[in-house]
Short mmCIF file of C-alpha atoms and ligand atoms in Angstrom, two decimals:
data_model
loop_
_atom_site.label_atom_id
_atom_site.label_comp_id
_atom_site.label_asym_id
_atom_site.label_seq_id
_atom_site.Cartn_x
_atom_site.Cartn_y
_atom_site.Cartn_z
CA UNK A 1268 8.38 -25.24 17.58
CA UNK A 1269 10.10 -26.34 20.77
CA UNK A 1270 8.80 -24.65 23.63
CA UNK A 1271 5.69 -23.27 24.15
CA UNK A 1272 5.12 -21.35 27.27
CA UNK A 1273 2.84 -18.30 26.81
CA UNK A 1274 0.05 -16.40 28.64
CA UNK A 1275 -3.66 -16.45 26.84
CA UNK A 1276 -4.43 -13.33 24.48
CA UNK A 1277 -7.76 -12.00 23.40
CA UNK A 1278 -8.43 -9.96 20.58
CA UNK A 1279 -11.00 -9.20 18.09
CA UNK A 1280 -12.41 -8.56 15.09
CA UNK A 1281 -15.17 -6.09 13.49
CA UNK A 1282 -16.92 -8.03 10.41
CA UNK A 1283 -20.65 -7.08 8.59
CA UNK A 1284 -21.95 -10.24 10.47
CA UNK A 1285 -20.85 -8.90 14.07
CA UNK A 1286 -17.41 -9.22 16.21
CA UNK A 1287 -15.61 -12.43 16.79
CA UNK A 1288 -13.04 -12.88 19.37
CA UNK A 1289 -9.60 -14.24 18.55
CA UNK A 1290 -8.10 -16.59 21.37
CA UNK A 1291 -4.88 -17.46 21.60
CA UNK A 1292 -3.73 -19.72 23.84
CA UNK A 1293 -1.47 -22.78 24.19
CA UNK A 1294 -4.24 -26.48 24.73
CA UNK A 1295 -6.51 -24.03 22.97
CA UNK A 1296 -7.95 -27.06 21.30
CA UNK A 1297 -9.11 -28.92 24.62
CA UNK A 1298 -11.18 -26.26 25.08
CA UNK A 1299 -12.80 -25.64 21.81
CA UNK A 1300 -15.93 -27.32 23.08
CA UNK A 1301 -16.93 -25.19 25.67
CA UNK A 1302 -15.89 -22.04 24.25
CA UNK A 1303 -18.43 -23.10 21.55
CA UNK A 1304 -21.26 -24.24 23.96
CA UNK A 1305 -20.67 -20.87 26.06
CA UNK A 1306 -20.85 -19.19 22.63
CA UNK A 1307 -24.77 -21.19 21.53
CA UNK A 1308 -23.24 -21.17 17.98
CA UNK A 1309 -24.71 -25.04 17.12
CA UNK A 1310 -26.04 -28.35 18.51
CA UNK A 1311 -24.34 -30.47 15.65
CA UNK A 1312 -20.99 -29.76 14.40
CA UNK A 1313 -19.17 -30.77 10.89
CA UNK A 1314 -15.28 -30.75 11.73
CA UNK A 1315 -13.99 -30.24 7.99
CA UNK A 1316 -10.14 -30.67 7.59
CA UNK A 1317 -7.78 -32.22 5.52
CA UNK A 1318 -6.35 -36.01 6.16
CA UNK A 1319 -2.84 -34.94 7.16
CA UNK A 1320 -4.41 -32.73 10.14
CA UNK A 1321 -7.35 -34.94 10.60
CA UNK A 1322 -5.12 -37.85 11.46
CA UNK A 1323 -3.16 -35.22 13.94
CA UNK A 1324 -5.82 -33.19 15.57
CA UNK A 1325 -9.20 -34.66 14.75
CA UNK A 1326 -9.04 -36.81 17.62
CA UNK A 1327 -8.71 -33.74 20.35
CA UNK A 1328 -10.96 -31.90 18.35
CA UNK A 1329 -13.81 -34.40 18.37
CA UNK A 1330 -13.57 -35.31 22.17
CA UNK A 1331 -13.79 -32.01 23.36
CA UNK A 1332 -17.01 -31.30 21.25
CA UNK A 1333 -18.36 -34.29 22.60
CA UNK A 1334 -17.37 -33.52 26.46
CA UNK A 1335 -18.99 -30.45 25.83
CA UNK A 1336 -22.14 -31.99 24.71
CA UNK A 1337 -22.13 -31.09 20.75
CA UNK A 1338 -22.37 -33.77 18.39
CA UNK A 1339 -19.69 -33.79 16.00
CA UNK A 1340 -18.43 -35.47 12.68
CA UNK A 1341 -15.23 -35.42 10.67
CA UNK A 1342 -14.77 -35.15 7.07
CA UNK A 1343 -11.83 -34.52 5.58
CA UNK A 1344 -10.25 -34.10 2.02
CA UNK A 1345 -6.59 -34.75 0.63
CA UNK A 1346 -4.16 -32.09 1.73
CA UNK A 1347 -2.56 -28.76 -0.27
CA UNK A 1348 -3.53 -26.52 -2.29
CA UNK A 1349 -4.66 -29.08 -5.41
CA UNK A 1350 -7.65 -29.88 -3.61
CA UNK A 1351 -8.81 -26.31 -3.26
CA UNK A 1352 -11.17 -26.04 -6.41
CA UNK A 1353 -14.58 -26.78 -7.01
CA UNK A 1354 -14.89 -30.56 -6.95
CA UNK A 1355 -13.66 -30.95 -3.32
CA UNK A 1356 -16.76 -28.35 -2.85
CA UNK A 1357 -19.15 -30.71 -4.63
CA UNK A 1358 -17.98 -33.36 -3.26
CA UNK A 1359 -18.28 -31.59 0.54
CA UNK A 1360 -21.90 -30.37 -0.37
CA UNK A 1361 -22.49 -33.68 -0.94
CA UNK A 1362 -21.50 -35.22 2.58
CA UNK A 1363 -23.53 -32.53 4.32
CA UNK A 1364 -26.57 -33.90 2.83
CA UNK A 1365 -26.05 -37.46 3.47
CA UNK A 1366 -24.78 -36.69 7.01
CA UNK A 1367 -28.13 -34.38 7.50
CA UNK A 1368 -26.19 -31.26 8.30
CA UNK A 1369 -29.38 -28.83 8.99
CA UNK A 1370 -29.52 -24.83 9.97
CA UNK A 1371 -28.42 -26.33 14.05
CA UNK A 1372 -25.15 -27.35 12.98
CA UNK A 1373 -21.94 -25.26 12.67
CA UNK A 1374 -18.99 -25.70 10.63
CA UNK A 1375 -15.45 -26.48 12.20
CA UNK A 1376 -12.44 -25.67 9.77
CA UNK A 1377 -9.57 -27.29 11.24
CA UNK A 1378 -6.65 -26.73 9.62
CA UNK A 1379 -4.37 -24.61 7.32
CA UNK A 1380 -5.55 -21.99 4.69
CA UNK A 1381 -7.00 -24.31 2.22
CA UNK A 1382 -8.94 -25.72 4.77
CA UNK A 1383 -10.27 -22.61 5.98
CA UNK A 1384 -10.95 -21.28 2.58
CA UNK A 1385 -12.81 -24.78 1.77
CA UNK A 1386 -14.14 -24.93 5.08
CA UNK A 1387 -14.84 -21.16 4.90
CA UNK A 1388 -17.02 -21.19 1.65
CA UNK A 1389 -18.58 -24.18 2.03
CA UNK A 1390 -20.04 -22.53 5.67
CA UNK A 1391 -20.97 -19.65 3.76
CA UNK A 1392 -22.87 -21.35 1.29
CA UNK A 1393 -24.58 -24.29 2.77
CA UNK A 1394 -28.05 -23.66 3.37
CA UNK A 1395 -26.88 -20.06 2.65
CA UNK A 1396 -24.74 -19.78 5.78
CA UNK A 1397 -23.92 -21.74 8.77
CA UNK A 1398 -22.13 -20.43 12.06
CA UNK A 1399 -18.45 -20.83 11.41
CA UNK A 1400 -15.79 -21.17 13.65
CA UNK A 1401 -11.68 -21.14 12.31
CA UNK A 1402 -8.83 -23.55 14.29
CA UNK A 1403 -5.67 -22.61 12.30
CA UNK A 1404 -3.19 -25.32 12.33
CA UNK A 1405 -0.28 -23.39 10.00
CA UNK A 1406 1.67 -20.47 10.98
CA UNK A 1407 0.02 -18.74 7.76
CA UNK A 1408 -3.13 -19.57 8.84
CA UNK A 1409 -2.62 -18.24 12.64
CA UNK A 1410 -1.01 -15.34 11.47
CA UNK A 1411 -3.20 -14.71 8.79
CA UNK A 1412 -5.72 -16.45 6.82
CA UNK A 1413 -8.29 -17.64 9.86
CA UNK A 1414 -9.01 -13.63 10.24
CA UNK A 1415 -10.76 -11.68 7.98
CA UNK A 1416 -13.48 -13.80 6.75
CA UNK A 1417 -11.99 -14.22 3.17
CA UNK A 1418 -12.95 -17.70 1.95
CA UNK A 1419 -13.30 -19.85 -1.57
CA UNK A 1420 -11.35 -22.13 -3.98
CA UNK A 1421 -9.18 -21.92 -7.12
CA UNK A 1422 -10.25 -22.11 -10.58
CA UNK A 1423 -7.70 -23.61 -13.22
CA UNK A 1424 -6.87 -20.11 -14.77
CA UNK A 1425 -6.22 -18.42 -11.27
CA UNK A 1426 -5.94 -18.59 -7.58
CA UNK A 1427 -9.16 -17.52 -5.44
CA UNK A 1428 -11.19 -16.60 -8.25
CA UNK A 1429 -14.07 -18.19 -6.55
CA UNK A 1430 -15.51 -16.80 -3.06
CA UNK A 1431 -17.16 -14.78 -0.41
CA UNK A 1432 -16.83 -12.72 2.50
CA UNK A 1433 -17.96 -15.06 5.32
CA UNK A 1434 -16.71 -14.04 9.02
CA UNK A 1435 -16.09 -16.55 11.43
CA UNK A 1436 -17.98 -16.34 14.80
CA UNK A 1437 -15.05 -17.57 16.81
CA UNK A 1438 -11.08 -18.07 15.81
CA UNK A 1439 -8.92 -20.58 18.05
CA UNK A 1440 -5.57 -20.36 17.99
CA UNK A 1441 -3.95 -22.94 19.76
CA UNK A 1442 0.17 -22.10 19.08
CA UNK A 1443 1.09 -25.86 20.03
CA UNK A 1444 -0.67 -27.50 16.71
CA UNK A 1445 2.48 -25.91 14.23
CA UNK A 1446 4.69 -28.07 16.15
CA UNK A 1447 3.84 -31.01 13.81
CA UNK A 1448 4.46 -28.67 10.62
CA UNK A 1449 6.96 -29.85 8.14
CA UNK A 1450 9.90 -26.90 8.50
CA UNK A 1451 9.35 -25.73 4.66
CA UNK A 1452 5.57 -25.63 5.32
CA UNK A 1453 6.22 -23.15 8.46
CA UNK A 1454 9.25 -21.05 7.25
CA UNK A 1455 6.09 -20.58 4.04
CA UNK A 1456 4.04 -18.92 6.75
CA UNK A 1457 6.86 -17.17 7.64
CA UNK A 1458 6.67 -15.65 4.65
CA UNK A 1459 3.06 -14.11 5.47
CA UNK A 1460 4.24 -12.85 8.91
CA UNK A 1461 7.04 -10.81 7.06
CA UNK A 1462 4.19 -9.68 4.71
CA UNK A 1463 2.42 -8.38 7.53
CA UNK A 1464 5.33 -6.71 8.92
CA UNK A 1465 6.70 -5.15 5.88
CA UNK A 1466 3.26 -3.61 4.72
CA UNK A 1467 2.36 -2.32 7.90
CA UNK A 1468 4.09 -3.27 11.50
CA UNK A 1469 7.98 -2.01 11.71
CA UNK A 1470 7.97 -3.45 15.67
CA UNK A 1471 7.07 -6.47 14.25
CA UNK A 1472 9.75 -6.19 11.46
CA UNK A 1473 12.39 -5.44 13.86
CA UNK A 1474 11.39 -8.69 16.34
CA UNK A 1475 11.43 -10.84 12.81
CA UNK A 1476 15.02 -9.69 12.07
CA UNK A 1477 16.43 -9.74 15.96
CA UNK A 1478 14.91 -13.63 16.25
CA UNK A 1479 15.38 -14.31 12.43
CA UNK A 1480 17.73 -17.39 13.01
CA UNK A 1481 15.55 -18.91 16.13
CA UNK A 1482 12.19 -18.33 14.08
CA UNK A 1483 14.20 -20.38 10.98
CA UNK A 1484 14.56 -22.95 13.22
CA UNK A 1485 10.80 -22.53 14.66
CA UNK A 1486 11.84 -21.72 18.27
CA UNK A 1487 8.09 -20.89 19.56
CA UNK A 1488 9.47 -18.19 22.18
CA UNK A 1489 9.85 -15.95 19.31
CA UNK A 1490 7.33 -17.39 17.28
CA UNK A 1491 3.95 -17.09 19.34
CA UNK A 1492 4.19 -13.34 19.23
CA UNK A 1493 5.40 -12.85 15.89
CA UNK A 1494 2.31 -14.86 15.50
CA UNK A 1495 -0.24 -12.97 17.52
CA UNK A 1496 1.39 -9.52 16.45
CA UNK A 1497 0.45 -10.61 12.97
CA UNK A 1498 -3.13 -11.78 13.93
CA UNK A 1499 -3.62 -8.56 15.37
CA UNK A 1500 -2.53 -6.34 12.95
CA UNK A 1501 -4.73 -7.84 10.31
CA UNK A 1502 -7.89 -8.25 12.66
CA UNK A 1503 -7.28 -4.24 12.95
CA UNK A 1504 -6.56 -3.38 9.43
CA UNK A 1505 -9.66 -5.99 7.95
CA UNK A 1506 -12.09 -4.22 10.95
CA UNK A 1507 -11.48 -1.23 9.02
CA UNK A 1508 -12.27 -2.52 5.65
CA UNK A 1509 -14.06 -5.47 6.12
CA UNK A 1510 -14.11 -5.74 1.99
CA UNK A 1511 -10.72 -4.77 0.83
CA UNK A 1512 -12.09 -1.65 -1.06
CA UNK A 1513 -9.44 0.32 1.02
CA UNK A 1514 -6.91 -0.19 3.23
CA UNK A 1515 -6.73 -3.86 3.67
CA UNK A 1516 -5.14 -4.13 -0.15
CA UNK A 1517 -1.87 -3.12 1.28
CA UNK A 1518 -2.06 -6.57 2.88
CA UNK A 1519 -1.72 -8.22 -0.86
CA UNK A 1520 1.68 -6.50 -1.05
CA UNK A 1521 4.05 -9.39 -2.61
CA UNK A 1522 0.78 -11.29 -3.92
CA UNK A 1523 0.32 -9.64 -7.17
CA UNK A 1524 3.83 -11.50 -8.62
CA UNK A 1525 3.23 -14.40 -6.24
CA UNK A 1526 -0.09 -16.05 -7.50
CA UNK A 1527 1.07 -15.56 -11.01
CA UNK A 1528 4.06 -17.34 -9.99
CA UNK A 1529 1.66 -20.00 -7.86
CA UNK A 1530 -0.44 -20.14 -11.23
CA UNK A 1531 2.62 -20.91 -13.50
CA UNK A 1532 4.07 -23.56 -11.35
CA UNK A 1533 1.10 -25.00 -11.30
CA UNK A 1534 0.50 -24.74 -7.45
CA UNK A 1535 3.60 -27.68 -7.25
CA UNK A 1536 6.49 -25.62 -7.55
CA UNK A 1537 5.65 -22.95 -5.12
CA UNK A 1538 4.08 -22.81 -1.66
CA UNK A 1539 1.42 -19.68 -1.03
CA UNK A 1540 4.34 -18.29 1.21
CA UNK A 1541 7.10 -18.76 -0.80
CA UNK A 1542 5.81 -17.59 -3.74
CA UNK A 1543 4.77 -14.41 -1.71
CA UNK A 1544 8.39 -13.98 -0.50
CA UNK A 1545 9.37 -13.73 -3.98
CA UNK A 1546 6.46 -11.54 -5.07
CA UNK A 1547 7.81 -9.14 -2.16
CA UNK A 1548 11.14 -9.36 -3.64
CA UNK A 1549 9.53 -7.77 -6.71
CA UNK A 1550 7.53 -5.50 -4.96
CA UNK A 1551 10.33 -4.28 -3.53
CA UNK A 1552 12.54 -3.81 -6.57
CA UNK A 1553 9.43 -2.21 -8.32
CA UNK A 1554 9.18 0.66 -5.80
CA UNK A 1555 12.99 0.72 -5.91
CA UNK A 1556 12.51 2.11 -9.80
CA UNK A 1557 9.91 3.99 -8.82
CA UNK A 1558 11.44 5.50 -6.39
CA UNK A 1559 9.60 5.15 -3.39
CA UNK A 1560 12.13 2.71 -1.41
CA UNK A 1561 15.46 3.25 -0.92
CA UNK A 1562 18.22 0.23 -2.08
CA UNK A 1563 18.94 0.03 1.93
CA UNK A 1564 15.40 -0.59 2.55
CA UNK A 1565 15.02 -3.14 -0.32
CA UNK A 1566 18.12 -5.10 0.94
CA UNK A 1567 17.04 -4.99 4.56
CA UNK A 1568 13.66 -6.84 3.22
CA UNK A 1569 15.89 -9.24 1.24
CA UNK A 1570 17.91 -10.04 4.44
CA UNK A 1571 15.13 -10.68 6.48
CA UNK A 1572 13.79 -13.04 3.81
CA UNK A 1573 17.02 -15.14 3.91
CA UNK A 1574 17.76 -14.96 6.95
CA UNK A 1575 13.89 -16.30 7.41
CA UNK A 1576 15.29 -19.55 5.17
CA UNK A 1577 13.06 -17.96 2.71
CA UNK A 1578 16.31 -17.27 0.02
CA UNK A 1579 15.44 -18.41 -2.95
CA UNK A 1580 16.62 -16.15 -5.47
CA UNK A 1581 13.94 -15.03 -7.93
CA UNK A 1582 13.41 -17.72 -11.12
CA UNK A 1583 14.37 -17.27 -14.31
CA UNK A 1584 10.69 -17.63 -15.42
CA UNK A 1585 9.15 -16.23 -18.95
CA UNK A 1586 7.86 -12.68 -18.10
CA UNK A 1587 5.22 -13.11 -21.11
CA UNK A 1588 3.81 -16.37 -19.13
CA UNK A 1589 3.89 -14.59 -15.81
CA UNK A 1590 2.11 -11.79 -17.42
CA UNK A 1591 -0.90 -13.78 -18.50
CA UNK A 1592 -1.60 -14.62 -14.89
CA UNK A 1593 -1.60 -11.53 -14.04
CA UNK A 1594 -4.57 -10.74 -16.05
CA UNK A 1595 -6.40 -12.84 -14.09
CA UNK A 1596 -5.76 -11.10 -10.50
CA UNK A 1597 -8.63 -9.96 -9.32
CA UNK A 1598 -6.79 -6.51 -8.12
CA UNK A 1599 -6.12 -5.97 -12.28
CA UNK A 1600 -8.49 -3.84 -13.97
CA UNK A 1601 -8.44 -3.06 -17.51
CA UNK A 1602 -5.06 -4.09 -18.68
CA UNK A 1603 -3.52 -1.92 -16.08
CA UNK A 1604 -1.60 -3.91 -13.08
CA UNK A 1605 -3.05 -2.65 -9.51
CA UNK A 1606 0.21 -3.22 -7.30
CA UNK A 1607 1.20 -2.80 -3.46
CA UNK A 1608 4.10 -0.72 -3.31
CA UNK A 1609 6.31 0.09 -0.25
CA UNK A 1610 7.90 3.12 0.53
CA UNK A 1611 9.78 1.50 3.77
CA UNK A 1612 9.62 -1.07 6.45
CA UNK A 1613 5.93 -0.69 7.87
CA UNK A 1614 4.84 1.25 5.13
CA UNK A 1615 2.57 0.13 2.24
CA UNK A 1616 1.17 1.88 -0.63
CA UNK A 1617 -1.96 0.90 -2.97
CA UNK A 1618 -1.48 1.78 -6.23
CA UNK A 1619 -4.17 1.02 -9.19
CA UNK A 1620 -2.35 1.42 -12.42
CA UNK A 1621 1.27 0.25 -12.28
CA UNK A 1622 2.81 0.71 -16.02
CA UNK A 1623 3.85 -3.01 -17.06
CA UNK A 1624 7.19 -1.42 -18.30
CA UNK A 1625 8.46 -0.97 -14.70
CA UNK A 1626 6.75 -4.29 -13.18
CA UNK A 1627 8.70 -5.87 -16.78
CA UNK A 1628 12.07 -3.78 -15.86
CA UNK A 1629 11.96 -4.83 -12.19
CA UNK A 1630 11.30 -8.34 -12.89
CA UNK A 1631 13.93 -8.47 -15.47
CA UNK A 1632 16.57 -7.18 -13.07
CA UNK A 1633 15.54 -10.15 -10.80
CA UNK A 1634 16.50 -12.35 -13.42
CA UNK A 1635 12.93 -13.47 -15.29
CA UNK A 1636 13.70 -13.83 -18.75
CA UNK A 1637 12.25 -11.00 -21.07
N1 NAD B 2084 -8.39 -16.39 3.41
C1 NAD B 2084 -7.33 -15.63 3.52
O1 NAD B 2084 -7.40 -14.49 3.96
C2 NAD B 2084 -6.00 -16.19 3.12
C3 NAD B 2084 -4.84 -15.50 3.47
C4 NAD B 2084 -3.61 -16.07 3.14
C5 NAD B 2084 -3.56 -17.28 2.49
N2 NAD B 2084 -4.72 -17.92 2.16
C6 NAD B 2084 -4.69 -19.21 1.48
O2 NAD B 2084 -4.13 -20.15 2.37
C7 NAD B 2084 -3.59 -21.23 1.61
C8 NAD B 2084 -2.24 -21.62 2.18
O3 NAD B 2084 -2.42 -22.02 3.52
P1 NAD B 2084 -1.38 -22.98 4.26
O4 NAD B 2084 -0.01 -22.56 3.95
O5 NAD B 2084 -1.80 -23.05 5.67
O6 NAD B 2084 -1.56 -24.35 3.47
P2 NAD B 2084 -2.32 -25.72 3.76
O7 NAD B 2084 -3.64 -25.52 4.37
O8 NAD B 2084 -2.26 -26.47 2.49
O9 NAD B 2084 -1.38 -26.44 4.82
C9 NAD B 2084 -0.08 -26.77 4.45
C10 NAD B 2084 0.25 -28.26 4.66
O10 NAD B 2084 0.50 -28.48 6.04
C11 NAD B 2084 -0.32 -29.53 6.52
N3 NAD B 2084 -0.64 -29.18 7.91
C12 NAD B 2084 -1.48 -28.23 8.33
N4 NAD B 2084 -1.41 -28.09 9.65
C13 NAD B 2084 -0.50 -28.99 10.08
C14 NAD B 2084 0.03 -29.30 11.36
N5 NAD B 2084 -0.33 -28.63 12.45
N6 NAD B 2084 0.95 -30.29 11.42
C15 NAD B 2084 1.37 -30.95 10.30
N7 NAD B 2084 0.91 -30.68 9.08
C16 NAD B 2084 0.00 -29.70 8.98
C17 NAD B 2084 -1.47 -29.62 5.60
O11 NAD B 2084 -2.03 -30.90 5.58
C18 NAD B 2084 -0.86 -29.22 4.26
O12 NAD B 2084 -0.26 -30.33 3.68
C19 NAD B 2084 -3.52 -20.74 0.18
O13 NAD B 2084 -4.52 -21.37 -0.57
C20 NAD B 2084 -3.80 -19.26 0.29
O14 NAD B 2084 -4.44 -18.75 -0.85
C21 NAD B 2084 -5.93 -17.40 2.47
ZN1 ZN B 2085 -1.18 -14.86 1.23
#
């Protein structure tokens, strides 16, 4: 990100456990403090993050606390998506005891996804429930994953098979922290913003394509409100359906194909977002055969994606291994695959029993191997 120069933004979002206000704003993190004093929402606070953004951000984060009078630790674990299982829950669980953590004390996730998911379920669970409060440090995690209140870890067999709805009571957004992100790590979140865009905001789609090459090279004048537009449009659609009985599926469009392809590289080969832009690419070509998107639509998506630097073609993996995965989704319900189809830009479609010969056709004609 090279320049940063926007105006603060306020939104929120509706969850079982009350609304919780979305900032965004640029030295966001200074301020974390007092937002959180003004806010009563804990004495003692346990800064969880991983040791990539610890080393970055911990600092900042831990000073302001303390200027604002809250007493705060750090602990951290090792950084991607390998440490998002149980043991790194244990072995949190375990650090809140010795470090006295008691019903006063709130829970800080600072960092990407995986930290907020970690950070997320361990808040929800410890001493059944402590106040949380999200600082996204990832584009995917601005965009997307700090909103919603979905949190938990991986199991072996399959992504997120462990969890719980826990809201956050606050979510700071502070648009400067990306700048540190490795490029491939921020073109992944990329990935989510097109998501978003595709499934359900065609303004946003059209600002992703006019800025395409400036957001590849993660120019922040385009990228901040890509960002917030995204943030938005899922703190609307999960204030609908806090659950995801409903509408907010359509926001898994691309994930069906995409954790099964997270699963079978073994959550090495594939980053969350690129494995999403590639489930898209099938979700695409799937409502291409059954036709509910026109080619032109399907290669306006595929354009975006590589013009996003997210162009990897589709890999030539076994359909029979990808299909096991699938099984496990949590969206899959008696041997039939529930799917997100789209039937344009903006446009998103739930549907519960895809037949497995078209989802086998359409990733066949991507060039998995039968
Ligand atoms: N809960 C939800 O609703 C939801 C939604 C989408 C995705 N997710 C989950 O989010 C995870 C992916 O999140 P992610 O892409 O943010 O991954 P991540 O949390 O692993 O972060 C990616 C990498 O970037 C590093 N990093 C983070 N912030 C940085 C910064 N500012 N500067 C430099 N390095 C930084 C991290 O240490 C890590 O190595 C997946 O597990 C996915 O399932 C959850
Ligand atoms: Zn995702």
């Amino acid at each position: 990100v090279r320049r940063v120069k926007s105006s603060p933004v306020t939104f929120s979002a509706r969850s079982s456990g009350g609304r919780y206000a979305i900032r965004v704003e640029p030295g966001a993190l200074r301020r974390l403090g007092s937002w959180i004093r003004d806010r009563h929402l804990g004495e003692r606070a346990v800064v969880v993050s991983d040791a990539t953004v610890a080393a970055l951000y911990a600092p900042a984060a831990l000073r302001s606390l303390e200027r604002a009078g809250i007493d705060a630790t750090l602990v951290s674990f090792p950084p991607g998506e390998r440490s998002k299982n149980l043991r790194t829950l244990e072995r949190l669980y375990e650090q809140f005891v010795d470090l006295g953590v008691d019903r006063d004390s709130l829970v800080i996730a600072l960092g990407g996804g995986v930290v907020g998911d970690v950070a997320g379920f361990v808040a929800a669970t410890y001493l059944r429930g402590l106040p949380l409060v999200h600082v996204p440090t990832t584009v995917l995690a601005q965009a997307d994953s700090a909103i919603g209140g979905k949190t938990g870890v991986d199991l072996p067999r399959g992504k997120n098979l462990v969890g719980a709805f826990y809201a956050p009571r606050l979510v700071v957004i502070d648009p400067v922290l990306v700048a540190t992100l490795p490029p491939r790590e921020a073109r992944a979140g990329l990935a989510e913003v097109a998501k978003v865009a595709m499934a359900l905001d065609a303004r946003l789609f059209r600002h992703l394509e006019r800025h395409a090459d400036e957001l590849a090279n993660l120019d922040s004048t385009p990228l901040v409100p890509a960002i917030v537009a995204a943030a938005r449009a899922k703190a609307k659609i999960v204030s609908e359906d806090e659950r995801d009985r409903g509408r907010r599926r359509i926001l898994n469009y691309g994930h069906t194909v995409g954790h099964a392809l997270e699963a079978l590289g073994g959550y090495r080969r594939w980053l969350h977002g690129e494995a999403v832009a590639l489930g898209m690419r099938a979700a695409a070509r799937v409502s291409v055969l059954e036709g509910r998107l026109s080619a032109a639509d399907e290669a306006r998506q595929g354009h975006l994606l590589d013009a996003l630097g997210l162009d990897a073609a589709f890999p030539r993996v076994s359909i029979g291994k990808l299909f096991s995965h699938l099984e496990l989704d949590k969206k899959s319900r008696r041997g039939e695959v529930a799917f997100v189809l789209t039937a344009g830009v903006g446009v998103a479609r739930f549907r519960r029993n895809l037949s497995r010969e078209v989802l086998v056709r359409a990733l066949t004609s991507l060039g998995a191997k039968p």
